[in-house]
Coordinates of C-alpha atoms in Angstrom, one line a residue:
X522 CA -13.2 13.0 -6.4
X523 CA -10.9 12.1 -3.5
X524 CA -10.6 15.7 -2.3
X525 CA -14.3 15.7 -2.8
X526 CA -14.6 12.8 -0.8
X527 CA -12.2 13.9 2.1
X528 CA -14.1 17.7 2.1
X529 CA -17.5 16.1 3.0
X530 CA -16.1 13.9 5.4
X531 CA -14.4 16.3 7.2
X532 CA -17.4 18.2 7.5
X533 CA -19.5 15.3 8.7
X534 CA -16.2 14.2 11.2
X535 CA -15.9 17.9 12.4
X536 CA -19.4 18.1 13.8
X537 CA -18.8 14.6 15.2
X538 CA -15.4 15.9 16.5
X539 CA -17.6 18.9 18.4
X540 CA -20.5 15.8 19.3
X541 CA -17.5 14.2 21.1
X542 CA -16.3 17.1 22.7
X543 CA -20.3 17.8 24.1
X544 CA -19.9 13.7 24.6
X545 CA -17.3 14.4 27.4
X546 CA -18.5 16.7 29.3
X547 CA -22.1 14.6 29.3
X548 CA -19.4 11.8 31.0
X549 CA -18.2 13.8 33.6
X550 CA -21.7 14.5 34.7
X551 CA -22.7 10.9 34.2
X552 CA -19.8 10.5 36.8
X553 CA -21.2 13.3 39.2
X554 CA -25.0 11.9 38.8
X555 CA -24.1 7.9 38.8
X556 CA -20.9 7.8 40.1
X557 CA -18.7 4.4 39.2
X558 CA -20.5 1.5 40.8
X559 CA -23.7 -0.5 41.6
X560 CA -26.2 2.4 40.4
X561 CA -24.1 3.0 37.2
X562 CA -24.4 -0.4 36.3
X563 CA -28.0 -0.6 36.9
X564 CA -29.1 2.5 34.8
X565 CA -26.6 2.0 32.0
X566 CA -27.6 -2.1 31.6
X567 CA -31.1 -0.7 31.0
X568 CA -30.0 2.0 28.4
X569 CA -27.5 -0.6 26.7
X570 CA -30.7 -2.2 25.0
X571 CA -32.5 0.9 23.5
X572 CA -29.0 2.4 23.0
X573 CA -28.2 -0.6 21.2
X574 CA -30.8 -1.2 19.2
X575 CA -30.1 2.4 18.3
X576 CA -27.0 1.6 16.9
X577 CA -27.5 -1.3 14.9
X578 CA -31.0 -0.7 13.7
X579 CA -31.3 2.5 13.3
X580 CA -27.8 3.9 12.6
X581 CA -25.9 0.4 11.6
X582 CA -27.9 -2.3 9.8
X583 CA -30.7 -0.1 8.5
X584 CA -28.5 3.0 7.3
X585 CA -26.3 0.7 5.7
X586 CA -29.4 -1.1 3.7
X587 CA -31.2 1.7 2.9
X588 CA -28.7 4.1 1.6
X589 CA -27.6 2.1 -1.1
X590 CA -31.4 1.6 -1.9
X591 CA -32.7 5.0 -2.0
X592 CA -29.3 5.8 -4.2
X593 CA -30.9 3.2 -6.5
X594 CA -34.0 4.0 -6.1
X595 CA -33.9 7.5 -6.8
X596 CA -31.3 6.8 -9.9
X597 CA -34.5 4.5 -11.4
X598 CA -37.3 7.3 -10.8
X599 CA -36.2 10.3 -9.0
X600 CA -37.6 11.9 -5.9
X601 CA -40.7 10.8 -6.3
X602 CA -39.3 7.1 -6.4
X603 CA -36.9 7.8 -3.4
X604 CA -39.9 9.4 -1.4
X605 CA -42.5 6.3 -1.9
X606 CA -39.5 4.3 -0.3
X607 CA -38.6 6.2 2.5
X608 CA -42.5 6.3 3.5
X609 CA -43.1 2.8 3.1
X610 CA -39.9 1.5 5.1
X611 CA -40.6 4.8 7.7
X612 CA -44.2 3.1 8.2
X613 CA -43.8 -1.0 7.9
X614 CA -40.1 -1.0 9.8
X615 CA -41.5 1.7 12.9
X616 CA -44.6 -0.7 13.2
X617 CA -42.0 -3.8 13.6
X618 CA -40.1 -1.7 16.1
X619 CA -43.4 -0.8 18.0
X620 CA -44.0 -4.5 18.4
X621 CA -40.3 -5.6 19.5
X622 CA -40.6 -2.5 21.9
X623 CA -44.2 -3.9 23.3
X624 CA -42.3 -7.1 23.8
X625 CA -39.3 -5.9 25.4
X626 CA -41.8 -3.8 27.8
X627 CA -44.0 -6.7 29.0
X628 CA -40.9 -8.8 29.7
X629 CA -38.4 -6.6 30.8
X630 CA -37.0 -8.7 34.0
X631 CA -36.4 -11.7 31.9
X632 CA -34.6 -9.2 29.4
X633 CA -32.1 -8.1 31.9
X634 CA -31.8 -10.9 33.8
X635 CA -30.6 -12.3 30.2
X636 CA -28.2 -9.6 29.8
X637 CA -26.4 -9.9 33.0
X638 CA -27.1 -13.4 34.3
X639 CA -24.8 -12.8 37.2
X640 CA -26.8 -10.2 39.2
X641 CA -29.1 -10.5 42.2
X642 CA -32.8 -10.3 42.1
X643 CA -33.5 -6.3 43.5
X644 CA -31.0 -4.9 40.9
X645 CA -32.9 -6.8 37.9
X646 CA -36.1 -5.7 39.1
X647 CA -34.6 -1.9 39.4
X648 CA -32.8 -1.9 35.7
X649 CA -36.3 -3.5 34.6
X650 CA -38.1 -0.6 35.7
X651 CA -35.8 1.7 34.3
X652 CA -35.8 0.0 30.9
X653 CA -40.0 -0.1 30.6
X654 CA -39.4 3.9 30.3
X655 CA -36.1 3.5 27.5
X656 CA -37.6 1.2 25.9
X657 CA -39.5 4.1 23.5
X658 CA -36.2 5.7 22.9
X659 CA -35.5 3.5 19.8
X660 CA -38.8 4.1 18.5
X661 CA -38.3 8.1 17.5
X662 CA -34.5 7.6 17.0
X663 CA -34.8 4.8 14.5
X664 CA -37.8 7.3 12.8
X665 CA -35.5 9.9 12.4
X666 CA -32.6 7.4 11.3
X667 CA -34.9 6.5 8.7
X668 CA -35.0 10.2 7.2
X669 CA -31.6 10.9 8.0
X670 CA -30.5 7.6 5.1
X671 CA -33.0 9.8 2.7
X672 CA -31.1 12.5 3.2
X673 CA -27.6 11.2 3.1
X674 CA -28.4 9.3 0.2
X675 CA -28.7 12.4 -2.0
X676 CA -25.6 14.1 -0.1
X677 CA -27.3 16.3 1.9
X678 CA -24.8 15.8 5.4
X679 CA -25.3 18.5 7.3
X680 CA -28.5 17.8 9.7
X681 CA -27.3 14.2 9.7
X682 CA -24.3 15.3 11.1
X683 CA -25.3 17.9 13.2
X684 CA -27.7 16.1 15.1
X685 CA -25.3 13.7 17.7
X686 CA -24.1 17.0 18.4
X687 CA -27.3 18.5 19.3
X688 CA -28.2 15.1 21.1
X689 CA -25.7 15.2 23.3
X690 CA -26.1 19.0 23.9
X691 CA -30.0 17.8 25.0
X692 CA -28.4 15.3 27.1
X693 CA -25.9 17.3 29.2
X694 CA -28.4 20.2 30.1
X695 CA -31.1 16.9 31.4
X696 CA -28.3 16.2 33.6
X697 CA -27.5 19.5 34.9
X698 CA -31.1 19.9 35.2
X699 CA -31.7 16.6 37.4
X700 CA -28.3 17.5 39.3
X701 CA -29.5 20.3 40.0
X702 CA -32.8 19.4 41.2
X703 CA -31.5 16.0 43.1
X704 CA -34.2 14.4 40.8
X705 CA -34.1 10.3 40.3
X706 CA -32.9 8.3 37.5
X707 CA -36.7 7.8 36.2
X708 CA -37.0 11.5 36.0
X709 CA -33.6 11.4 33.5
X710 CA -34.7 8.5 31.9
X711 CA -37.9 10.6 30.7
X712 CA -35.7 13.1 30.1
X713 CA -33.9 10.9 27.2
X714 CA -37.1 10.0 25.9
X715 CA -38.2 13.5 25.5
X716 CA -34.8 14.0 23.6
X717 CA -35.2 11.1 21.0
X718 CA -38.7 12.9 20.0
X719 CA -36.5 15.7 19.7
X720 CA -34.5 13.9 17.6
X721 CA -36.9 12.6 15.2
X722 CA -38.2 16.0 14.8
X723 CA -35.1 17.4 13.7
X724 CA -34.6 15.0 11.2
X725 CA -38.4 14.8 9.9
X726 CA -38.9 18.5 9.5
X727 CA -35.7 19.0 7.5
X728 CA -36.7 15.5 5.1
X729 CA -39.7 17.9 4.0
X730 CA -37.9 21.5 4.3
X731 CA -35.5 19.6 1.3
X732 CA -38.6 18.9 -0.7
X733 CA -38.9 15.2 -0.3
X734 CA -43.0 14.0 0.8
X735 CA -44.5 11.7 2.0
X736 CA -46.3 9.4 -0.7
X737 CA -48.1 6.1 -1.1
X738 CA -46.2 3.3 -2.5
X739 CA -46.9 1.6 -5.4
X740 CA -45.7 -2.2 -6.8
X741 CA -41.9 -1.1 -7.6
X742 CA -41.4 0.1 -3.7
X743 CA -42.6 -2.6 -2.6
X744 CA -40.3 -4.7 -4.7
X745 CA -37.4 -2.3 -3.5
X746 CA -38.4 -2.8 0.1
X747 CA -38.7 -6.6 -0.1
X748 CA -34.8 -6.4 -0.9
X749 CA -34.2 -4.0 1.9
X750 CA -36.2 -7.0 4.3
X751 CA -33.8 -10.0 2.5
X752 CA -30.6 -7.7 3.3
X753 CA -31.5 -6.4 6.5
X754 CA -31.0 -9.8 8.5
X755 CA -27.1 -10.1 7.5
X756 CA -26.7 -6.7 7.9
X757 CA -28.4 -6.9 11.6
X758 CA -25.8 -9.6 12.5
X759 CA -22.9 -7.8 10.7
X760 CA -22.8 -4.3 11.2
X761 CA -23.9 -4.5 14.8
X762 CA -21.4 -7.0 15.3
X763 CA -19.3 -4.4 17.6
X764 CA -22.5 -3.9 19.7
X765 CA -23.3 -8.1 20.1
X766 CA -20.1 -8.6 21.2
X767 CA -20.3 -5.7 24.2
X768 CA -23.7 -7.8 24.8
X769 CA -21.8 -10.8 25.6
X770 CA -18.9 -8.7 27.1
X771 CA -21.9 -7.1 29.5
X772 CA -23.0 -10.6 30.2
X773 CA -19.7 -12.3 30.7
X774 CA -18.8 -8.8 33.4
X775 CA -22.0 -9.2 35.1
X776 CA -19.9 -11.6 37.4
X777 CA -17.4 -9.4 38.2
X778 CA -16.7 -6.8 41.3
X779 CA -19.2 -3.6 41.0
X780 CA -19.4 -1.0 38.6
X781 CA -17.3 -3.4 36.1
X782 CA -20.1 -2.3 33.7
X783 CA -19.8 1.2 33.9
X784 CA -15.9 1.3 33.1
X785 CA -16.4 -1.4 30.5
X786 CA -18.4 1.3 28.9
X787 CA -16.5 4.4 29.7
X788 CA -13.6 3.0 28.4
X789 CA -15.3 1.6 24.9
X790 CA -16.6 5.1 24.7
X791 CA -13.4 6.4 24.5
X792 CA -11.7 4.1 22.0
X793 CA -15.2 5.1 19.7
X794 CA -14.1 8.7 19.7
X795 CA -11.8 7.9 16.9
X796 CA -14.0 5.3 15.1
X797 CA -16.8 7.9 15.1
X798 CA -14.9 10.9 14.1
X799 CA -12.7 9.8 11.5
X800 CA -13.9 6.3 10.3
X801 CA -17.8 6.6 10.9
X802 CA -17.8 9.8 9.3
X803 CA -15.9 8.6 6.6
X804 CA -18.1 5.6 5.2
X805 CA -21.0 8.6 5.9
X806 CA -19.6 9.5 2.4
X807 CA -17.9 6.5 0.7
X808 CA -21.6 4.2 1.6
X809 CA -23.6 6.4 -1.0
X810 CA -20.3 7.2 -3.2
X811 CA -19.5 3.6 -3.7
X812 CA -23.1 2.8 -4.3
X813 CA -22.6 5.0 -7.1
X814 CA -19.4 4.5 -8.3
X815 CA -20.6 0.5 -8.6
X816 CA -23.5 1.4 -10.8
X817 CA -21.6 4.2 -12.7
X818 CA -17.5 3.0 -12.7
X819 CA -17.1 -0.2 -11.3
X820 CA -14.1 -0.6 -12.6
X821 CA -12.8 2.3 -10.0
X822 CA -13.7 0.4 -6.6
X823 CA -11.1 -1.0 -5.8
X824 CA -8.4 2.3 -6.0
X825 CA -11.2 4.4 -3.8
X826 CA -11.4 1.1 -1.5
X827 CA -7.3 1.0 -1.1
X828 CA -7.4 4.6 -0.6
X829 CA -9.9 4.6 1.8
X830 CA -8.0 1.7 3.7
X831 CA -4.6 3.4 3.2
X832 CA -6.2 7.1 5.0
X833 CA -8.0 5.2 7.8
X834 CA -4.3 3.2 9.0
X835 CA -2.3 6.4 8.5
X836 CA -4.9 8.7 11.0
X837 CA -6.0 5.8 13.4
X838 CA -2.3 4.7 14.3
X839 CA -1.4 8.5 15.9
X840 CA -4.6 8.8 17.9
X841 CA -3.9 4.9 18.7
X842 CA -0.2 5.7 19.8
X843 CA -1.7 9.2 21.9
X844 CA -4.6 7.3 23.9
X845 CA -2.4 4.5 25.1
X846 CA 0.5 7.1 26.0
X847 CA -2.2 9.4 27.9
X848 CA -4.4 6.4 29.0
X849 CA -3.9 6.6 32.6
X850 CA -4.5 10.6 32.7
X851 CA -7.3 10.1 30.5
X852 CA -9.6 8.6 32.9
X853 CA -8.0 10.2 36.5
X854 CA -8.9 13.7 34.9
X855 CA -12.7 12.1 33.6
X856 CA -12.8 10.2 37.5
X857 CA -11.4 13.7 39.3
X858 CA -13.3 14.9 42.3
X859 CA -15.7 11.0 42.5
X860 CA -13.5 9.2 45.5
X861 CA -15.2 6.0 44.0
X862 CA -14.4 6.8 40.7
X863 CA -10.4 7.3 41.1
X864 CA -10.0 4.0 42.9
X865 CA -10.7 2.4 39.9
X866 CA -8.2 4.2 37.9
X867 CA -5.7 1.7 37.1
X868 CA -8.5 -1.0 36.2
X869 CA -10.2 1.6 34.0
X870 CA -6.4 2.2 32.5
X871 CA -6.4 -1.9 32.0
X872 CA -9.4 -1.9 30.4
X873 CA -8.3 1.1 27.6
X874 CA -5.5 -0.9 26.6
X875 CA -7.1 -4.3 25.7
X876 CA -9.7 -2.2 23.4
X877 CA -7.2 -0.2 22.5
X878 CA -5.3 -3.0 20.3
X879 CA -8.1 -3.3 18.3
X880 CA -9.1 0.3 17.5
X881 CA -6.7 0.3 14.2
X882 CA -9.4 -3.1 13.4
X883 CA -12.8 -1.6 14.5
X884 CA -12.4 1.5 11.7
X885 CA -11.2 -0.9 9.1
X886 CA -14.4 -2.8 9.7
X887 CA -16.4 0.5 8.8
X888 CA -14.9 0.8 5.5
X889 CA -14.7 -3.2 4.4
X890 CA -18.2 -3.2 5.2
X891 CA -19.5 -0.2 3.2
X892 CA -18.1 -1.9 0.7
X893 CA -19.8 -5.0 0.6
X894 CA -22.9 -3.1 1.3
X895 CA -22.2 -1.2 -1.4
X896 CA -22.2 -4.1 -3.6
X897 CA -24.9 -5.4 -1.7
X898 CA -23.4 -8.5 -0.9
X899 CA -24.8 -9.9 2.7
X900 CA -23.7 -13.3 3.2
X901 CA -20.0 -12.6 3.5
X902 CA -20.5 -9.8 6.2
X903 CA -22.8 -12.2 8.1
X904 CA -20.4 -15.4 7.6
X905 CA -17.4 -12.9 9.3
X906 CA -19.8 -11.5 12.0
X907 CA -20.4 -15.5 13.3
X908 CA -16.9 -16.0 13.5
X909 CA -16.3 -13.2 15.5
X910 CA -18.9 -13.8 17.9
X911 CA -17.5 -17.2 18.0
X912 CA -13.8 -15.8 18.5
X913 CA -15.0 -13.5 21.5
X914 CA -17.3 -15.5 23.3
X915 CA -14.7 -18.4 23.8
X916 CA -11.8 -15.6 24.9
X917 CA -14.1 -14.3 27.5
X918 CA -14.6 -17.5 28.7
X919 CA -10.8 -18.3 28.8
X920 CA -9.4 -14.5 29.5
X921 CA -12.3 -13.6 32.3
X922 CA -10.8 -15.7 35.3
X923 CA -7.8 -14.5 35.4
X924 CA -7.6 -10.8 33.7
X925 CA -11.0 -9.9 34.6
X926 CA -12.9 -7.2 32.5
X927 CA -9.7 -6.5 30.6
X928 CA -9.9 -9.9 29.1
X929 CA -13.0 -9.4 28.0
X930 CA -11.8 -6.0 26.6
X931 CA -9.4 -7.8 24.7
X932 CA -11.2 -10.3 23.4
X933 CA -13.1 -7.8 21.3
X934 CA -10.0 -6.8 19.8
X935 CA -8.8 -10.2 19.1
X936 CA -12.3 -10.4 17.3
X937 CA -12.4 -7.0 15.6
X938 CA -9.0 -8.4 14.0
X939 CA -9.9 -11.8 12.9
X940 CA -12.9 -9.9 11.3
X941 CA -10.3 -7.7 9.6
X942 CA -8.6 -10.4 8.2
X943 CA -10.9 -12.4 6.6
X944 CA -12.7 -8.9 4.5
X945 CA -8.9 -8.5 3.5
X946 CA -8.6 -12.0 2.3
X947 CA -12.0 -12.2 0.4
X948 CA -12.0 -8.5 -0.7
X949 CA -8.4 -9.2 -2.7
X950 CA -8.8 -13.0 -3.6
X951 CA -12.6 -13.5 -4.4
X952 CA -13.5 -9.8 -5.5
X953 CA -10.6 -8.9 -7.0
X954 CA -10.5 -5.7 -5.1
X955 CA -7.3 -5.7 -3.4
X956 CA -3.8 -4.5 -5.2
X957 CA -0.8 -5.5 -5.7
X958 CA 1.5 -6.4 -2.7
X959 CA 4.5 -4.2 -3.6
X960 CA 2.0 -1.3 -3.3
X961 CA 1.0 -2.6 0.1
X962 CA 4.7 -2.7 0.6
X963 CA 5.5 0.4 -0.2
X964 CA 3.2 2.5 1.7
X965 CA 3.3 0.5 5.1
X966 CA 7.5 0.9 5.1
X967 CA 7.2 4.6 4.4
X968 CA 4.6 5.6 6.9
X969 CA 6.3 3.1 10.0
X970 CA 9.2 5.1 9.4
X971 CA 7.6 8.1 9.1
X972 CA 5.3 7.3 12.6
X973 CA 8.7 6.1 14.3
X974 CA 10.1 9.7 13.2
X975 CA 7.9 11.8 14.5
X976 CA 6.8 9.7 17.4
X977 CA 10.7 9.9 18.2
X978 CA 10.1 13.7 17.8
X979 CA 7.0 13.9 20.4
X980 CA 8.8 12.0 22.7
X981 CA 11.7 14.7 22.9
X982 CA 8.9 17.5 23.3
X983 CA 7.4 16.1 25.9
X984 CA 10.5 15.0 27.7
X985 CA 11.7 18.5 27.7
X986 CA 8.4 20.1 28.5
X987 CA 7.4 17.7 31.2
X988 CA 10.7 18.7 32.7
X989 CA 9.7 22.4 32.8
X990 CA 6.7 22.1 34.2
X991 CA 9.0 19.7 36.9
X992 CA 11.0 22.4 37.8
X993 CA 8.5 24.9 39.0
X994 CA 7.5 25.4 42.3
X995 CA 4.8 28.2 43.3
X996 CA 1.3 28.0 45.2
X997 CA -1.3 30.8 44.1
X998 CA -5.0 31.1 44.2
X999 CA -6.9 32.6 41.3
X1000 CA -10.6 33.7 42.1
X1001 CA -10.4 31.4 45.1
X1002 CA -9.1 28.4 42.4
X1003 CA -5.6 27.0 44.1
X1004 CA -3.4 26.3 41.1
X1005 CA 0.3 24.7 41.8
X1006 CA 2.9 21.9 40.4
X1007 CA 0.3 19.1 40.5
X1008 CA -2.9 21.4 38.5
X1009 CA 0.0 21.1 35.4
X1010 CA 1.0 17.4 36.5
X1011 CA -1.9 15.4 37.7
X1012 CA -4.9 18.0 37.1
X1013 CA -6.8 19.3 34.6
X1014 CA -4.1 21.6 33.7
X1015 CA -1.7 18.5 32.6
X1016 CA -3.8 19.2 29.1
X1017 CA -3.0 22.7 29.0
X1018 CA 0.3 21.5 27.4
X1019 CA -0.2 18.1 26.5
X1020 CA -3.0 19.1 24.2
X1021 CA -0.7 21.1 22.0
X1022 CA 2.1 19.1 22.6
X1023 CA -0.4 16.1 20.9
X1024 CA -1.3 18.8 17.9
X1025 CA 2.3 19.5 16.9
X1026 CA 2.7 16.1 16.6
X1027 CA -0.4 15.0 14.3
X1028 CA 0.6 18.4 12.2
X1029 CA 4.2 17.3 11.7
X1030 CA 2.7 13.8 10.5
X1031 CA 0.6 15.7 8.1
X1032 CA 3.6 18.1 7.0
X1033 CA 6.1 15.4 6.6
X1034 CA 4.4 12.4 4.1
X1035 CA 5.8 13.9 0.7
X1036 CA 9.4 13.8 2.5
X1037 CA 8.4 10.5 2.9
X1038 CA 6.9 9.7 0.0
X1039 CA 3.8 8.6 1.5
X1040 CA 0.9 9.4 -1.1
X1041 CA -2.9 10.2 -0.3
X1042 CA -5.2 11.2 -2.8
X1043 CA -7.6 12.4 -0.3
X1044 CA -4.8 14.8 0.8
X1045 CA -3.2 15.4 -2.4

């Protein structure tokens, strides 16, 4: 069942792999259409609500309510019973969407102005315009979120996972198109919108090629629904807790020195590339597994919830070790050829690291929570999702005035960890779904040695290589390209052999955990 479990994942975290890849080069262009500054702020402080509403209501809180409910439903009365649900939450949760949208339109200055109490009058008014035409992007990508839970509660992955990957495949060719054309920000903006239809679409068409309808509901969907309304508060609060707390970040930074916004989001972008590939598309496949498992063999939970935990801390801490080793190079290679862009570098650099140090935390906080989703148990997510609000707000207050928007970086971390803590303590002591400390024990010694090892082992590599590439000295132009010492140092071509240098290093993780004796049952 592991294998099983690890074979659909990958699939799912291989298309996100090839989303993020797409998701890149959509940044550089971002860079070459927006640059790093006033008017990046502006447009991306009006796409932060859509976006985020995006996030936690159509692919956090509402996925992570309904899944479990159409996996219940459908183990009550079949398709039929699964369809009536998805119809009547498709209809009753897009016409509560229409009217939050119709809200957000009509008062769209006092929105931003809300957001990012710190700006001046003519940039709220500009980001207000600009979020009037967003505003409809949630409405087609919640409707298609809404399909997509039908479809990934009966295991059927593949559109689901496919479709960020088209998304951002739509959105790079928008912006070559309006680069191209020197066309404004509204003209993109309608471009996005034009995508989330797109979007919906996608998702619609294949919920009926799979033989699902659309039916009317009787008595028992509504009584399955009312329990989807009673769960989806907590759920709001705790799933989108990442996404509250960059709300407050955005507010908190609204104070700070231009474009402050933008590399607060470039930089949380980054550290999501790892949450989305391996942990997001993980709990993809353990939310509707553990649903399962609970109804069928709950007495199993807990070993697939210590495996899952035990997989997510041995593939996090490499990619953890990689970014913060790289972080600088990251973002002057993502800033290269914006003057604008590379000045801020080092603050960019600053910024990575705080939200780095709680990347391990922000996966772990997938997982815990498909759990208790799972189980449907609300309360618990929600109580952990105040206290983290609580934890962040007060560190941004404390950390802003003298580390700036690293502080506030940071104080997500510091959050994301307490949150950690406290679904450790209740999952082990209250549900009885922890183990035993000596197997805690036994696998954390093995793997730091093990990560020590062959982080030891990279280290020599790229020592050696780095002196190589040093120790050359020529000056040629290919196809009118000039390539030298710096293309391989402090270009584009330092990841010509830094990027295998990296893979050598995650394979001889991979090859070396039985010398270790480090077990994984999704592995082995």
């Amino acid at each position: 069942m592991s294998r099983s479990i690890l074979k659909q994942s990958s699939k799912i975290g291989f298309f996100a792999l090839v989303s993020r890849c797409i998701a890149f080069m959509r940044e550089l262009f971002l860079i070459r259409f927006l640059s790093v500054g006033e008017t990046s702020d502006i447009f991306f402080t009006a796409f932060r609500i859509p976006n985020t509403m995006r996030k936690i209501f159509a692919e956090g809180s509402l996925s992570s309510v309904m899944v479990p409910a159409l996996v219940a439903s459908h183990h009550k009365g079949g398709d039929q019973s699964m369809s009536r649900l998805t119809t009547f939450s498709f209809f009753i949760i897009e016409s509560i969407m229409f009217l939050v949208c119709g809200i957000i339109f009509w008062f769209a200055p006092a929105v931003i102005q809300a957001i990012v109490p710190g700006w001046n009058a003519q940039n709220i008014e500009i980001s207000a315009q600009l979020l009037r035409i967003l505003i409809s992007f949630i409405l087609f990508m919640s409707s298609g979120a809404i399909f997509a839970a039908a479809l990934q509660s009966q295991h059927r992955f593949f559109v689901p996972a496919l479709a960020p990957s088209v998304l951002n495949v739509m959105y790079v060719c928008a912006l070559i198109f309006c680069l191209y054309f020197h066309l404004s920000i509204a003209v993109f903006s309608y471009c996005m919108i034009v995508i989330s239809v797109l979007f919906f679409l996608i998702h619609f068409l294949t919920y009926l090629k799979n033989g699902y309808r659309l039916m009317k509901a009787n008595e028992q969907t509504k009584a399955e629904f009312k329990k989807i309304l009673v769960q989806f508060l907590p759920c709001f609060f705790s799933v989108g807790i990442v996404e509250i707390n960059h709300f407050i970040n955005t507010a908190f930074c609204s104070y700070l020195q231009s474009g402050s916004l933008t590399l607060l989001r470039y930089t949380f972008q980054f550290v999501n590339i790892p949450v989305g590939i391996i942990a997001a598309s993980l709990v993809t496949v353990l939310l509707p597994h553990f649903s399962k498992l609970y109804l069928e063999k709950p007495q199993e939970v807990a070993q697939q919830l210590f495996e899952a935990i035990k997989f997510i801390v041995w593939t996090t801490l490499p990619l953890v070790f990689l970014m913060t080793f790289f972080s600088k190079e990251i973002f002057a290679t993502l800033f290269l050829g914006d003057a604008q862009a590379m000045s801020k570098v080092l603050l960019a650099q600053s910024i990575f690291l705080a939200y780095l140090v709680g990347l391990l935390f922000f996966s772990l906080n997938k997982v815990f929570l498909s759990i208790f989703y799972a189980l449907r148990i609300t309360k618990i997510p929600l109580l952990t999702t105040f206290i983290a609000i609580a934890i962040n707000y007060s560190l941004n207050r404390l950390l802003m005035v003298n580390y700036g928007a690293a502080g506030i970086a940071f104080s997500s971390s510091i959050a994301a960890m307490a949150q950690s803590f406290v679904f450790l303590f209740v999952l082990h002591y209250h549900l009885k779904l922890g183990r035993s400390s000596a197997e805690w024990f036994h696998f954390f010694i093995r793997y730091i040695v093990q990560f020590l090892v062959c982080c030891s082992f990279f280290w020599f590599l790229y020592v050696l290589v780095r002196n190589i590439v040093y120790s050359w000295s020529f000056d040629v132009n290919i196809y009118g390209f000039h390539v030298n010492q710096d293309f391989f140092v402090s270009s584009v071509g330092l990841w010509l052999w830094v990027g295998p240098l990296s893979l050598i290093f995650l394979a001889s993780l991979y090859a070396t955990r039985r010398f270790f004796g480090i077990k994984l049952s999704y592995f082995d």
